[in-house]
Amino acid sequence: MNKKAVGFVYALLTVIILSACSTEEVTTNHSDPQVSVSTTVKPLTKKEFSEVEISELTSPSKQDFRKVHVVLTLRGTDYLSNIQVKLPNYKQAFNNMKDDQQIRYWFGSGADEEQENKNIYTREFVLYTKDLNDQQIKDILATGKIKTSWVLKDTKTKNQEEFAAGKNIKFEAK
């Protein structure tokens, strides 16, 4: 083999070895968490309906109510600190629908859970949906934005992102 070819092979191997040892990729791998959002709208069970305060309604039925279950999961959180998540104010959105004088958001609850390398934010609420169709419910759920922010532990860089709350909305049969 001639000297130029040997020199080229030697230089190429050196570049490959040095790039394999680079730490640049390590810090960028963990800069942003993976985010998934799912929303399920389903009918109430008999037990759930029995717990709903219906005294101010005229002839309500179980079919007049639906439960909304929203789950936001952030994966890759081991490299993050000061994680902040702000979910949409669905109570305000449903109770202030245009041309609708009805109270729609009945009650709700939520939970935040930290697991190994992921955080899960869950919100569940009951809606009075009489005279609303699935598209109207979906439109209101889709208008909200989920706002997140965090600090990268290694660089102390603060990041923030917004995600559409209306992704992956599923309706279960009444």
mmCIF file of C-alpha atoms in Angstrom:
data_model
loop_
_atom_site.group_PDB
_atom_site.id
_atom_site.type_symbol
_atom_site.label_atom_id
_atom_site.label_comp_id
_atom_site.label_asym_id
_atom_site.label_seq_id
_atom_site.Cartn_x
_atom_site.Cartn_y
_atom_site.Cartn_z
ATOM 1 C CA MET A 1 0.000 0.000 0.000
ATOM 2 C CA ASN A 2 1.335 3.439 -0.747
ATOM 3 C CA LYS A 3 2.060 6.025 1.951
ATOM 4 C CA LYS A 4 -0.929 8.244 1.024
ATOM 5 C CA ALA A 5 -3.444 5.392 1.410
ATOM 6 C CA VAL A 6 -1.973 4.313 4.756
ATOM 7 C CA GLY A 7 -2.001 7.917 5.966
ATOM 8 C CA PHE A 8 -5.611 8.352 4.858
ATOM 9 C CA VAL A 9 -6.736 5.145 6.614
ATOM 10 C CA TYR A 10 -4.861 6.182 9.774
ATOM 11 C CA ALA A 11 -6.446 9.668 9.721
ATOM 12 C CA LEU A 12 -9.924 8.219 9.095
ATOM 13 C CA LEU A 13 -9.590 5.784 12.016
ATOM 14 C CA THR A 14 -8.396 8.606 14.285
ATOM 15 C CA VAL A 15 -11.426 10.755 13.388
ATOM 16 C CA ILE A 16 -13.825 7.849 13.974
ATOM 17 C CA ILE A 17 -12.297 7.040 17.368
ATOM 18 C CA LEU A 18 -12.312 10.678 18.486
ATOM 19 C CA SER A 19 -15.899 11.238 17.399
ATOM 20 C CA ALA A 20 -16.990 8.121 19.290
ATOM 21 C CA CYS A 21 -15.510 9.613 22.470
ATOM 22 C CA SER A 22 -17.217 12.966 22.079
ATOM 23 C CA THR A 23 -19.477 14.074 24.951
ATOM 24 C CA GLU A 24 -21.443 16.502 22.785
ATOM 25 C CA GLU A 25 -24.113 13.902 21.969
ATOM 26 C CA VAL A 26 -24.594 12.999 25.636
ATOM 27 C CA THR A 27 -25.857 16.454 26.619
ATOM 28 C CA THR A 28 -28.134 16.889 23.616
ATOM 29 C CA ASN A 29 -29.763 13.467 24.043
ATOM 30 C CA HIS A 30 -31.434 14.605 27.257
ATOM 31 C CA SER A 31 -32.401 18.164 26.428
ATOM 32 C CA ASP A 32 -36.106 17.673 25.770
ATOM 33 C CA PRO A 33 -38.512 15.212 27.338
ATOM 34 C CA GLN A 34 -40.820 13.144 25.167
ATOM 35 C CA VAL A 35 -44.397 14.291 25.660
ATOM 36 C CA SER A 36 -47.571 12.313 25.092
ATOM 37 C CA VAL A 37 -51.117 13.494 25.697
ATOM 38 C CA SER A 38 -54.236 11.342 25.592
ATOM 39 C CA THR A 39 -57.821 12.289 26.346
ATOM 40 C CA THR A 40 -60.734 9.891 26.742
ATOM 41 C CA VAL A 41 -64.389 10.928 26.952
ATOM 42 C CA LYS A 42 -66.651 8.168 28.228
ATOM 43 C CA PRO A 43 -70.051 7.628 29.815
ATOM 44 C CA LEU A 44 -70.416 7.476 33.576
ATOM 45 C CA THR A 45 -70.912 4.163 35.319
ATOM 46 C CA LYS A 46 -74.016 3.688 37.467
ATOM 47 C CA LYS A 47 -71.909 4.144 40.594
ATOM 48 C CA GLU A 48 -70.332 7.357 39.270
ATOM 49 C CA PHE A 49 -73.745 8.722 38.303
ATOM 50 C CA SER A 50 -75.082 7.964 41.787
ATOM 51 C CA GLU A 51 -72.383 10.302 43.195
ATOM 52 C CA VAL A 52 -73.350 13.250 40.953
ATOM 53 C CA GLU A 53 -75.391 16.037 42.554
ATOM 54 C CA ILE A 54 -78.344 16.457 40.177
ATOM 55 C CA SER A 55 -80.949 18.221 42.321
ATOM 56 C CA GLU A 56 -80.843 21.473 40.329
ATOM 57 C CA LEU A 57 -81.489 19.767 36.979
ATOM 58 C CA THR A 58 -84.821 18.847 35.442
ATOM 59 C CA SER A 59 -85.135 15.086 34.778
ATOM 60 C CA PRO A 60 -81.419 14.312 34.404
ATOM 61 C CA SER A 61 -80.271 10.879 33.270
ATOM 62 C CA LYS A 62 -76.967 9.038 33.289
ATOM 63 C CA GLN A 63 -76.670 9.705 29.537
ATOM 64 C CA ASP A 64 -76.599 13.471 30.219
ATOM 65 C CA PHE A 65 -73.127 13.191 31.791
ATOM 66 C CA ARG A 66 -69.687 12.177 30.528
ATOM 67 C CA LYS A 67 -66.338 11.747 32.229
ATOM 68 C CA VAL A 68 -63.196 13.216 30.648
ATOM 69 C CA HIS A 69 -59.847 11.628 31.484
ATOM 70 C CA VAL A 70 -56.683 13.534 30.423
ATOM 71 C CA VAL A 71 -53.190 12.045 30.827
ATOM 72 C CA LEU A 72 -49.979 13.943 30.065
ATOM 73 C CA THR A 73 -46.769 11.926 30.297
ATOM 74 C CA LEU A 74 -43.276 13.444 30.210
ATOM 75 C CA ARG A 75 -40.570 10.824 29.572
ATOM 76 C CA GLY A 76 -36.869 11.524 30.013
ATOM 77 C CA THR A 77 -37.175 13.622 33.167
ATOM 78 C CA ASP A 78 -34.096 12.289 35.017
ATOM 79 C CA TYR A 79 -32.009 15.049 33.418
ATOM 80 C CA LEU A 80 -34.490 17.806 34.257
ATOM 81 C CA SER A 81 -35.285 19.870 37.331
ATOM 82 C CA ASN A 82 -37.932 22.453 38.234
ATOM 83 C CA ILE A 83 -40.519 20.838 35.949
ATOM 84 C CA GLN A 84 -43.665 22.947 35.652
ATOM 85 C CA VAL A 85 -46.848 21.832 33.875
ATOM 86 C CA LYS A 86 -49.936 23.967 33.396
ATOM 87 C CA LEU A 87 -52.969 22.185 32.011
ATOM 88 C CA PRO A 88 -55.880 24.084 30.413
ATOM 89 C CA ASN A 89 -58.659 25.483 32.594
ATOM 90 C CA TYR A 90 -61.441 23.220 31.350
ATOM 91 C CA LYS A 91 -63.876 24.437 33.998
ATOM 92 C CA GLN A 92 -63.732 27.926 32.537
ATOM 93 C CA ALA A 93 -63.807 26.666 28.939
ATOM 94 C CA PHE A 94 -66.901 24.489 29.381
ATOM 95 C CA ASN A 95 -68.809 26.903 31.615
ATOM 96 C CA ASN A 96 -68.291 29.845 29.239
ATOM 97 C CA MET A 97 -69.346 28.300 25.946
ATOM 98 C CA LYS A 98 -70.710 30.799 23.454
ATOM 99 C CA ASP A 99 -74.521 30.885 23.296
ATOM 100 C CA ASP A 100 -74.815 28.370 26.141
ATOM 101 C CA GLN A 101 -76.120 29.400 29.544
ATOM 102 C CA GLN A 102 -75.679 25.967 31.112
ATOM 103 C CA ILE A 103 -73.103 24.995 33.741
ATOM 104 C CA ARG A 104 -71.226 22.153 32.017
ATOM 105 C CA TYR A 105 -68.210 21.402 34.211
ATOM 106 C CA TRP A 106 -69.599 19.571 37.213
ATOM 107 C CA PHE A 107 -66.556 18.530 39.283
ATOM 108 C CA GLY A 108 -63.072 17.158 38.804
ATOM 109 C CA SER A 109 -59.811 16.017 40.338
ATOM 110 C CA GLY A 110 -56.203 15.518 39.402
ATOM 111 C CA ALA A 111 -52.997 13.784 40.372
ATOM 112 C CA ASP A 112 -49.316 14.269 39.605
ATOM 113 C CA GLU A 113 -46.984 11.308 39.862
ATOM 114 C CA GLU A 114 -43.206 11.068 39.506
ATOM 115 C CA GLN A 115 -41.804 7.730 38.437
ATOM 116 C CA GLU A 116 -38.363 6.668 37.272
ATOM 117 C CA ASN A 117 -37.456 8.952 34.359
ATOM 118 C CA LYS A 118 -41.058 10.099 33.764
ATOM 119 C CA ASN A 119 -43.775 12.299 35.240
ATOM 120 C CA ILE A 120 -47.483 11.618 34.777
ATOM 121 C CA TYR A 121 -50.147 14.325 35.156
ATOM 122 C CA THR A 122 -53.748 13.114 35.268
ATOM 123 C CA ARG A 123 -56.948 15.159 35.282
ATOM 124 C CA GLU A 124 -60.453 13.748 35.393
ATOM 125 C CA PHE A 125 -63.694 15.677 35.379
ATOM 126 C CA VAL A 126 -67.417 15.173 34.867
ATOM 127 C CA LEU A 127 -69.351 17.200 32.309
ATOM 128 C CA TYR A 128 -73.053 17.797 31.919
ATOM 129 C CA THR A 129 -73.304 17.113 28.177
ATOM 130 C CA LYS A 130 -77.038 17.196 27.510
ATOM 131 C CA ASP A 131 -77.611 18.839 24.085
ATOM 132 C CA LEU A 132 -73.864 18.711 23.248
ATOM 133 C CA ASN A 133 -72.499 16.488 20.510
ATOM 134 C CA ASP A 134 -69.054 14.854 20.388
ATOM 135 C CA GLN A 135 -67.706 17.477 17.984
ATOM 136 C CA GLN A 136 -68.632 20.351 20.322
ATOM 137 C CA ILE A 137 -66.916 18.597 23.223
ATOM 138 C CA LYS A 138 -63.852 17.875 21.078
ATOM 139 C CA ASP A 139 -63.667 21.498 19.882
ATOM 140 C CA ILE A 140 -63.568 22.802 23.446
ATOM 141 C CA LEU A 141 -61.016 20.218 24.561
ATOM 142 C CA ALA A 142 -58.850 21.037 21.532
ATOM 143 C CA THR A 143 -58.712 24.788 22.185
ATOM 144 C CA GLY A 144 -56.577 24.356 25.281
ATOM 145 C CA LYS A 145 -52.790 24.450 25.376
ATOM 146 C CA ILE A 146 -50.594 22.553 27.787
ATOM 147 C CA LYS A 147 -47.661 24.675 28.892
ATOM 148 C CA THR A 148 -44.507 23.031 30.202
ATOM 149 C CA SER A 149 -41.146 24.323 31.378
ATOM 150 C CA TRP A 150 -38.047 22.731 32.894
ATOM 151 C CA VAL A 151 -34.377 23.317 33.633
ATOM 152 C CA LEU A 152 -31.645 21.050 32.277
ATOM 153 C CA LYS A 153 -29.651 19.791 35.246
ATOM 154 C CA ASP A 154 -26.268 19.754 33.495
ATOM 155 C CA THR A 155 -26.381 23.149 31.746
ATOM 156 C CA LYS A 156 -28.954 25.001 33.929
ATOM 157 C CA THR A 157 -30.700 26.012 30.683
ATOM 158 C CA LYS A 158 -34.427 26.744 31.016
ATOM 159 C CA ASN A 159 -36.708 25.412 28.265
ATOM 160 C CA GLN A 160 -40.429 25.740 27.709
ATOM 161 C CA GLU A 161 -42.885 24.288 25.231
ATOM 162 C CA GLU A 162 -46.585 24.342 24.458
ATOM 163 C CA PHE A 163 -48.542 21.327 23.297
ATOM 164 C CA ALA A 164 -52.026 21.012 21.865
ATOM 165 C CA ALA A 165 -54.318 19.530 24.492
ATOM 166 C CA GLY A 166 -56.686 18.228 21.831
ATOM 167 C CA LYS A 167 -54.432 15.532 20.425
ATOM 168 C CA ASN A 168 -55.580 11.929 20.707
ATOM 169 C CA ILE A 169 -59.149 12.541 21.892
ATOM 170 C CA LYS A 170 -61.099 9.289 21.987
ATOM 171 C CA PHE A 171 -64.830 8.932 22.572
ATOM 172 C CA GLU A 172 -66.178 5.752 24.071
ATOM 173 C CA ALA A 173 -69.713 4.743 23.155
ATOM 174 C CA LYS A 174 -72.585 5.956 25.294
#
